[in-house]
């Protein structure tokens, strides 16, 4: 647990001083929302709010991948990744520290993007703010659990910026199905589909446990 | 964890047929090498000789492609093995957005050192880093960063110290201070392995110098009772006039 806290504090302090990831994630997510807004016929959802959850989660996934790619690229500077690999600790805790910092940044990006999305598309998220945040959080946990693991795997490859989405996107399909369905249900009738929520919870648990265990080998050269 | 490693005394190293390949390229050919606990040893050789590969294998940062490697006490738990190794590579392992003191405290936390801030303060003082300890390491010159990196490698008082070109970027005064520190570590019973191109430094510090060439052991020279100057001359002779 001390290692988790140490890695988390180190990552957040580095981010606070460099402002390297969050602004890029925010700008990217907001630009995605703007582009999607203008891509809609007539510049709106055209009376079909069922599209809103899908569009929103597309923006979330792009922002998350951008942030997680950068999170490990920073570890390559001065070969700090080797410093982590040398630490005499269960590397799963290093994973959790990195994932926690990715999660915090993603949640900030999600909230900001949701507000922007709500205004731009005229979708009322305020009335379902708390359950929406819960779904967004469950989705973010799965995104960061899988994304942090695969960012660690791809960081030493030559084409890491391309490699992470290539490895990650297929694995995100179940998560996105659950997140979009849950959000759609919430926006349509104020109640998220329990099956979709279960899918999100199972995905989160599977990837948290698997990533915790597999990270021991991810840091090996 | 850390105190246990530190109190375990010096660590020995035994490599039998140790080999490392990167695809079709053999970075290290089957190598037999024994390093006694508490010894000081320098590894020299031209670029591409396999010195850094050997050091990374010893540190546990790379896995051997073949052969057997024993580092420290027989210990199946890799975490406990890592706890006894202090490593400085080509890069400094420092986070540029953190200050020198924060980098040292973070490393102390990774190694489970009790009171990491106090340990960082002690290292700052011991290594003479006070004047720039609270500046971000991203602003440092190579020499300043190298001094912090050396302190970082010793944060947990490891029984086995592995250093890759530690004199790089240091001014003569700092290099002499480091040489004295390394001698102190060896005198304190630690095993110290140094990779360097500097034969004079190697001769002054090490009891034994190993020459690698094209990934293979080319010479293994003991200092014995000779003076550093004579040892350096015999090294040059053994190396055929070039490191």
Coordinates of C-alpha atoms in Angstrom, one line a residue:
Chain A
X1 CA 0.0 0.0 0.0
X2 CA 2.9 2.3 0.7
X3 CA 4.2 1.7 -2.8
X4 CA 0.8 2.5 -4.3
X5 CA 0.8 5.8 -2.4
X6 CA 4.4 6.6 -3.3
X7 CA 3.8 6.0 -7.0
X8 CA 0.5 7.8 -7.0
X9 CA 2.0 10.9 -5.2
X10 CA 5.0 10.9 -7.5
X11 CA 2.9 10.8 -10.6
X12 CA 0.5 13.5 -9.4
X13 CA 3.3 15.8 -8.3
X14 CA 5.0 15.3 -11.7
X15 CA 1.8 16.0 -13.5
X16 CA 1.1 19.1 -11.3
X17 CA 4.5 20.5 -12.2
X18 CA 4.6 19.6 -15.8
X19 CA 0.9 19.8 -16.8
X20 CA 1.8 17.2 -19.3
X21 CA -1.2 14.9 -19.5
X22 CA -4.4 16.4 -18.2
X23 CA -4.5 19.5 -20.5
X24 CA -3.8 17.2 -23.5
X25 CA -6.5 14.8 -22.4
X26 CA -9.0 17.6 -21.9
X27 CA -8.3 19.4 -25.2
X28 CA -8.4 16.1 -27.1
X29 CA -11.7 15.0 -25.5
X30 CA -13.4 18.4 -25.9
X31 CA -12.2 18.6 -29.5
X32 CA -13.6 15.2 -30.1
X33 CA -17.0 16.3 -28.7
X34 CA -16.9 19.5 -30.9
X35 CA -16.1 17.4 -34.0
X36 CA -18.9 14.9 -33.2
X37 CA -21.3 17.8 -32.7
X38 CA -20.6 19.2 -36.1
X39 CA -20.7 15.8 -37.7
X40 CA -24.3 15.3 -36.6
X41 CA -26.9 16.1 -39.3
X42 CA -28.1 19.7 -38.6
X43 CA -25.5 20.1 -35.9
X44 CA -27.6 18.3 -33.2
X45 CA -28.6 14.8 -32.2
X46 CA -31.5 15.2 -34.6
X47 CA -34.0 14.0 -32.1
X48 CA -32.2 10.8 -31.5
X49 CA -30.6 11.1 -28.0
X50 CA -29.7 7.4 -28.2
X51 CA -26.5 8.3 -29.9
X52 CA -25.3 10.5 -27.0
X53 CA -23.8 7.7 -24.8
X54 CA -21.8 6.3 -27.7
X55 CA -20.4 9.7 -28.7
X56 CA -19.5 10.5 -25.1
X57 CA -17.7 7.2 -24.6
X58 CA -15.7 7.7 -27.8
X59 CA -14.4 10.9 -26.4
X60 CA -13.5 9.2 -23.1
X61 CA -11.6 6.4 -24.7
X62 CA -9.5 8.7 -26.9
X63 CA -8.7 10.9 -23.9
X64 CA -7.8 7.8 -21.8
X65 CA -5.5 6.3 -24.4
X66 CA -3.7 9.6 -24.9
X67 CA -3.1 10.0 -21.1
X68 CA -2.0 6.4 -20.5
X69 CA 0.4 6.5 -23.4
X70 CA 2.0 9.6 -21.9
X71 CA 2.0 8.2 -18.4
X72 CA 4.6 5.5 -19.3
X73 CA 6.5 7.6 -21.8
X74 CA 7.5 9.8 -18.8
X75 CA 8.9 6.7 -17.2
X76 CA 11.3 6.2 -20.1
X77 CA 12.9 9.5 -19.5
X78 CA 16.2 8.8 -17.7
X79 CA 15.2 5.1 -17.7
X80 CA 13.1 5.7 -14.6
X81 CA 11.2 2.6 -15.6
X82 CA 14.3 0.5 -14.7
X83 CA 14.2 2.2 -11.3
X84 CA 10.7 0.9 -10.8
X85 CA 11.7 -2.5 -12.1
X86 CA 14.6 -2.7 -9.6
X87 CA 12.4 -2.0 -6.6
X88 CA 12.1 -5.0 -4.2
X89 CA 8.3 -4.8 -4.1
X90 CA 5.4 -6.7 -5.5
X91 CA 5.1 -4.9 -8.8
X92 CA 1.3 -5.2 -8.7
X93 CA 1.4 -2.3 -6.3
X94 CA 3.4 -0.2 -8.8
X95 CA 0.7 -1.0 -11.3
X96 CA -2.0 0.1 -8.9
X97 CA -0.2 3.4 -8.2
X98 CA 0.1 4.1 -11.9
X99 CA -3.5 3.0 -12.5
X100 CA -4.7 5.2 -9.7
X101 CA -3.1 8.3 -11.1
X102 CA -4.4 7.5 -14.6
X103 CA -7.9 7.0 -13.0
X104 CA -7.8 10.4 -11.2
X105 CA -6.8 12.3 -14.3
X106 CA -9.4 10.4 -16.4
X107 CA -12.2 11.1 -14.0
X108 CA -11.4 14.9 -14.1
X109 CA -11.4 14.7 -17.9
X110 CA -14.7 12.7 -17.9
X111 CA -16.5 15.2 -15.6
X112 CA -15.3 18.2 -17.7
X113 CA -16.2 16.5 -21.0
X114 CA -19.6 15.5 -19.7
X115 CA -20.5 19.1 -18.8
X116 CA -19.3 20.3 -22.1
X117 CA -21.1 17.5 -23.9
X118 CA -24.3 18.2 -22.0
X119 CA -24.2 21.9 -23.0
X120 CA -23.2 21.3 -26.6
X121 CA -25.7 18.5 -27.4
X122 CA -28.5 19.7 -25.1
X123 CA -28.5 16.4 -23.2
X124 CA -29.7 16.7 -19.6
X125 CA -27.1 15.0 -17.5
X126 CA -27.7 17.2 -14.4
X127 CA -30.8 15.3 -13.5
X128 CA -29.0 12.0 -13.4
X129 CA -25.6 13.4 -12.3
X130 CA -24.9 10.9 -9.5
X131 CA -25.7 7.7 -11.2
X132 CA -24.0 9.0 -14.3
X133 CA -20.8 9.6 -12.3
X134 CA -21.1 6.1 -11.0
X135 CA -21.3 4.6 -14.5
X136 CA -18.5 6.9 -15.7
X137 CA -16.3 5.8 -12.7
X138 CA -17.0 2.1 -13.3
X139 CA -16.0 2.6 -17.0
X140 CA -12.9 4.6 -16.0
X141 CA -11.7 1.9 -13.6
X142 CA -11.9 -0.7 -16.4
X143 CA -10.3 1.6 -18.9
X144 CA -7.4 2.4 -16.7
X145 CA -7.0 -1.2 -15.4
X146 CA -6.6 -2.5 -19.0
X147 CA -5.0 0.6 -20.3
X148 CA -2.3 0.8 -17.7
X149 CA -1.3 -2.8 -18.2
X150 CA -1.1 -2.5 -22.0
X151 CA 0.6 0.9 -21.8
X152 CA 3.3 -0.8 -19.7
X153 CA 3.6 -3.6 -22.3
X154 CA 3.7 -1.3 -25.3
X155 CA 6.0 1.4 -23.8
X156 CA 9.2 -0.4 -24.8
X157 CA 8.0 -1.1 -28.4
X158 CA 9.2 1.1 -31.2
X159 CA 5.7 2.2 -32.3
X160 CA 4.2 2.5 -28.8
X161 CA 1.9 5.4 -29.7
X162 CA 0.2 3.1 -32.3
X163 CA 0.7 -0.1 -30.4
X164 CA -1.4 0.8 -27.3
X165 CA -4.6 1.4 -29.2
X166 CA -4.0 -1.6 -31.4
X167 CA -3.6 -3.9 -28.3
X168 CA -6.2 -2.1 -26.2
X169 CA -9.2 -1.3 -28.4
X170 CA -10.3 -4.9 -29.1
X171 CA -10.2 -5.7 -25.4
X172 CA -12.3 -2.6 -24.6
X173 CA -15.3 -3.8 -26.6
X174 CA -17.0 -5.5 -23.6
X175 CA -16.4 -2.5 -21.4
X176 CA -17.7 -0.1 -24.0
X177 CA -20.8 -2.2 -24.6
X178 CA -21.5 -2.2 -20.9
X179 CA -20.8 1.5 -20.4
X180 CA -22.8 2.7 -23.4
X181 CA -25.8 0.5 -22.5
X182 CA -25.8 1.6 -18.9
X183 CA -25.5 5.3 -19.9
X184 CA -28.2 4.9 -22.6
X185 CA -30.6 3.3 -20.1
X186 CA -29.9 6.1 -17.6
X187 CA -30.5 8.8 -20.2
X188 CA -33.6 7.2 -21.6
X189 CA -35.6 6.3 -18.5
X190 CA -33.4 7.4 -15.6
X191 CA -32.4 3.8 -14.8
X192 CA -29.2 2.0 -15.8
X193 CA -29.5 -1.5 -17.2
X194 CA -28.5 -3.9 -14.3
X195 CA -27.0 -6.3 -16.8
X196 CA -24.8 -3.6 -18.2
X197 CA -23.7 -2.6 -14.7
X198 CA -22.8 -6.2 -13.9
X199 CA -20.8 -6.4 -17.1
X200 CA -18.8 -3.3 -16.0
X201 CA -18.2 -4.6 -12.5
X202 CA -17.0 -8.0 -13.8
X203 CA -14.7 -6.4 -16.4
X204 CA -13.2 -4.1 -13.7
X205 CA -12.6 -7.0 -11.4
X206 CA -11.1 -9.2 -14.0
X207 CA -8.7 -6.6 -15.4
X208 CA -7.7 -5.3 -12.0
X209 CA -6.8 -8.7 -10.7
X210 CA -5.2 -9.9 -14.0
X211 CA -3.2 -6.7 -14.4
X212 CA -2.0 -6.7 -10.7
X213 CA -0.7 -10.3 -11.2
X214 CA 0.7 -9.8 -14.7
X215 CA 2.5 -6.5 -14.0
X216 CA 5.4 -8.5 -12.4
X217 CA 6.3 -9.6 -15.9
X218 CA 5.5 -6.4 -17.7
X219 CA 8.4 -4.5 -16.2
X220 CA 10.9 -7.2 -17.2
X221 CA 13.0 -6.3 -20.2
Chain B
X1 CA 13.4 -5.9 3.9
X2 CA 16.0 -3.3 3.3
X3 CA 17.7 -3.7 6.6
X4 CA 17.7 -7.4 6.2
X5 CA 19.4 -7.1 2.8
X6 CA 21.9 -4.6 4.2
X7 CA 22.7 -6.7 7.2
X8 CA 23.3 -9.8 5.1
X9 CA 26.8 -8.6 4.4
X10 CA 28.5 -8.5 1.0
X11 CA 27.1 -10.6 -1.8
X12 CA 28.9 -12.9 -4.1
X13 CA 28.2 -13.5 -7.8
X14 CA 28.5 -16.7 -9.8
X15 CA 27.9 -16.8 -13.5
X16 CA 28.3 -20.1 -15.4
X17 CA 27.9 -20.1 -19.1
X18 CA 26.0 -16.8 -18.8
X19 CA 24.7 -15.7 -22.2
X20 CA 22.5 -13.0 -23.6
X21 CA 21.2 -12.8 -27.2
X22 CA 19.1 -10.1 -28.8
X23 CA 17.6 -11.9 -31.7
X24 CA 20.5 -13.1 -33.8
X25 CA 23.1 -10.9 -32.0
X26 CA 25.1 -12.3 -29.1
X27 CA 25.6 -9.5 -26.7
X28 CA 27.3 -11.8 -24.2
X29 CA 28.7 -15.1 -25.2
X30 CA 28.8 -17.9 -22.6
X31 CA 30.7 -16.4 -19.8
X32 CA 32.0 -17.9 -16.5
X33 CA 32.7 -15.3 -13.8
X34 CA 32.9 -15.6 -10.1
X35 CA 33.0 -12.5 -7.9
X36 CA 33.8 -13.0 -4.3
X37 CA 31.8 -11.4 -1.6
X38 CA 33.3 -8.1 -0.5
X39 CA 35.5 -7.7 -3.5
X40 CA 36.0 -4.7 -5.7
X41 CA 36.0 -5.4 -9.4
X42 CA 36.1 -3.3 -12.6
X43 CA 34.9 -4.4 -15.9
X44 CA 36.5 -2.7 -18.9
X45 CA 36.3 -3.2 -22.6
X46 CA 35.6 -1.4 -25.9
X47 CA 32.1 -0.2 -26.9
X48 CA 29.9 -3.2 -27.7
X49 CA 31.9 -5.5 -25.5
X50 CA 28.9 -6.5 -23.4
X51 CA 29.7 -4.6 -20.2
X52 CA 26.4 -2.9 -19.8
X53 CA 24.5 -6.1 -20.7
X54 CA 26.5 -8.0 -18.0
X55 CA 25.6 -5.3 -15.5
X56 CA 21.9 -5.4 -16.4
X57 CA 21.9 -9.2 -16.1
X58 CA 23.5 -9.0 -12.7
X59 CA 21.0 -6.3 -11.6
X60 CA 18.1 -8.5 -12.7
X61 CA 16.9 -5.9 -15.3
X62 CA 17.4 -8.5 -18.1
X63 CA 16.9 -12.2 -18.2
X64 CA 19.8 -14.5 -19.4
X65 CA 19.3 -16.3 -22.7
X66 CA 21.3 -19.2 -21.3
X67 CA 23.6 -20.3 -18.5
X68 CA 23.2 -19.9 -14.8
X69 CA 23.5 -16.8 -12.7
X70 CA 23.5 -16.6 -8.9
X71 CA 23.5 -13.2 -7.3
X72 CA 23.8 -13.0 -3.5
X73 CA 22.4 -15.7 -1.2
X74 CA 20.4 -18.5 -2.8
X75 CA 17.0 -16.8 -2.9
X76 CA 14.1 -17.8 -5.1
X77 CA 12.2 -14.7 -4.3
X78 CA 13.3 -12.1 -6.9
X79 CA 12.1 -9.2 -4.7
X80 CA 14.6 -10.1 -2.0
X81 CA 17.3 -10.3 -4.5
X82 CA 16.5 -6.9 -5.8
X83 CA 16.6 -5.5 -2.3
X84 CA 20.3 -6.2 -2.1
X85 CA 21.3 -4.5 -5.3
X86 CA 22.3 -0.9 -5.8
X87 CA 22.3 0.0 -9.5
X88 CA 23.4 2.9 -11.5
X89 CA 23.1 2.6 -15.3
X90 CA 23.9 4.9 -18.2
X91 CA 20.7 6.9 -17.3
X92 CA 20.2 8.5 -14.0
X93 CA 16.8 6.9 -13.2
X94 CA 15.7 10.3 -11.9
X95 CA 12.3 12.0 -12.5
X96 CA 13.0 15.4 -14.0
X97 CA 9.9 17.1 -12.4
X98 CA 11.0 16.1 -8.9
X99 CA 13.7 17.7 -6.9
X100 CA 16.8 15.8 -5.9
X101 CA 15.5 15.4 -2.4
X102 CA 12.1 14.2 -3.6
X103 CA 13.8 11.7 -6.0
X104 CA 15.8 10.3 -3.1
X105 CA 12.8 10.1 -0.8
X106 CA 10.8 8.3 -3.5
X107 CA 13.6 5.8 -4.1
X108 CA 13.8 5.3 -0.3
X109 CA 10.0 4.5 -0.3
X110 CA 10.4 2.0 -3.1
X111 CA 13.1 0.2 -1.1
X112 CA 11.0 0.3 2.1
X113 CA 13.5 2.4 4.0
X114 CA 12.1 3.6 7.3
X115 CA 11.7 7.4 7.4
X116 CA 12.4 8.0 3.8
X117 CA 12.6 11.8 4.2
X118 CA 15.2 11.5 6.9
X119 CA 17.2 9.1 4.7
X120 CA 17.0 11.5 1.8
X121 CA 18.2 14.3 4.0
X122 CA 21.1 12.2 5.2
X123 CA 22.1 11.3 1.6
X124 CA 21.9 14.9 0.5
X125 CA 24.3 15.8 3.3
X126 CA 26.6 12.8 2.8
X127 CA 26.9 13.4 -0.9
X128 CA 27.3 17.2 -0.7
X129 CA 24.1 17.9 -2.6
X130 CA 22.8 20.7 -0.3
X131 CA 23.2 23.5 -2.7
X132 CA 20.8 22.0 -5.3
X133 CA 18.8 19.4 -3.3
X134 CA 15.6 21.3 -3.7
X135 CA 15.8 22.1 -7.4
X136 CA 14.2 19.9 -10.0
X137 CA 16.6 17.4 -11.5
X138 CA 15.4 18.3 -15.0
X139 CA 17.4 21.5 -14.6
X140 CA 20.6 19.8 -13.6
X141 CA 23.8 19.4 -15.6
X142 CA 24.9 15.9 -16.3
X143 CA 27.4 16.0 -13.4
X144 CA 24.8 17.2 -10.9
X145 CA 22.3 14.6 -12.0
X146 CA 25.0 11.9 -11.8
X147 CA 25.8 12.8 -8.2
X148 CA 22.1 12.5 -7.3
X149 CA 21.9 9.2 -9.2
X150 CA 24.8 7.8 -7.3
X151 CA 23.1 8.7 -4.0
X152 CA 19.9 7.1 -5.3
X153 CA 21.7 3.8 -6.0
X154 CA 22.9 3.7 -2.4
X155 CA 19.7 4.8 -0.8
X156 CA 19.0 1.3 0.8
X157 CA 22.7 0.6 1.7
X158 CA 22.9 -2.4 -0.7
X159 CA 25.4 -5.2 -0.1
X160 CA 26.1 -5.4 -3.9
X161 CA 26.7 -2.1 -5.8
X162 CA 26.7 -2.2 -9.6
X163 CA 27.8 1.0 -11.3
X164 CA 28.0 1.7 -15.0
X165 CA 30.4 4.5 -15.9
X166 CA 29.7 6.4 -12.6
X167 CA 32.4 9.0 -13.3
X168 CA 30.6 10.2 -16.4
X169 CA 30.0 14.0 -16.3
X170 CA 31.7 14.5 -12.9
X171 CA 34.3 17.2 -12.5
X172 CA 37.7 16.1 -11.1
X173 CA 36.7 17.1 -7.5
X174 CA 33.4 15.2 -7.7
X175 CA 35.1 12.2 -9.4
X176 CA 37.7 12.0 -6.6
X177 CA 34.9 12.3 -4.0
X178 CA 33.1 9.4 -5.7
X179 CA 36.3 7.3 -5.9
X180 CA 36.8 7.9 -2.1
X181 CA 33.1 6.9 -1.5
X182 CA 33.5 3.7 -3.6
X183 CA 36.6 2.8 -1.6
X184 CA 34.6 3.4 1.6
X185 CA 31.8 1.2 0.4
X186 CA 34.4 -1.6 -0.4
X187 CA 36.1 -1.0 2.9
X188 CA 32.7 -1.3 4.6
X189 CA 32.5 -4.9 3.3
X190 CA 30.3 -4.4 0.2
X191 CA 30.8 -6.0 -3.1
X192 CA 31.4 -3.2 -5.7
X193 CA 31.4 -3.8 -9.4
X194 CA 32.3 -0.9 -11.7
X195 CA 32.0 -0.7 -15.4
X196 CA 34.4 2.0 -16.8
X197 CA 36.6 3.0 -19.7
X198 CA 39.0 4.8 -17.3
X199 CA 41.8 2.4 -16.7
X200 CA 43.5 4.7 -14.1
X201 CA 40.3 4.8 -12.1
X202 CA 39.8 1.0 -12.5
X203 CA 43.4 0.4 -11.4
X204 CA 43.1 2.7 -8.4
X205 CA 39.9 1.2 -7.2
X206 CA 39.6 -2.4 -8.1
X207 CA 41.3 -5.5 -6.7
X208 CA 40.6 -7.2 -10.0
X209 CA 39.9 -6.1 -13.5
X210 CA 37.9 -8.1 -16.1
X211 CA 38.2 -7.3 -19.8
X212 CA 35.4 -8.1 -22.1
X213 CA 35.7 -8.1 -25.8
X214 CA 32.9 -8.9 -28.3
X215 CA 30.8 -10.3 -25.5
X216 CA 33.5 -12.7 -24.2
X217 CA 36.0 -12.7 -21.4
X218 CA 39.3 -11.6 -22.9
X219 CA 41.4 -11.1 -19.7
X220 CA 41.1 -11.3 -15.9
X221 CA 43.8 -9.5 -14.0
X222 CA 44.3 -9.4 -10.2
X223 CA 46.0 -6.4 -8.6
X224 CA 47.8 -8.4 -5.9
X225 CA 50.3 -6.3 -4.1
X226 CA 51.1 -4.0 -6.9
X227 CA 50.7 -0.2 -6.6
X228 CA 47.8 1.4 -8.7
X229 CA 50.3 2.8 -11.2
X230 CA 52.0 -0.5 -11.8
X231 CA 48.6 -2.2 -11.9
X232 CA 47.4 0.2 -14.5
X233 CA 50.6 -0.5 -16.6
X234 CA 50.0 -4.2 -16.3
X235 CA 46.3 -3.7 -17.3
X236 CA 47.4 -1.8 -20.4
X237 CA 49.8 -4.6 -21.2
X238 CA 47.1 -7.2 -20.8
X239 CA 44.7 -5.2 -22.9
X240 CA 47.2 -4.8 -25.7
X241 CA 47.5 -1.0 -25.1
X242 CA 43.8 -0.2 -25.5
X243 CA 40.8 -0.7 -23.2

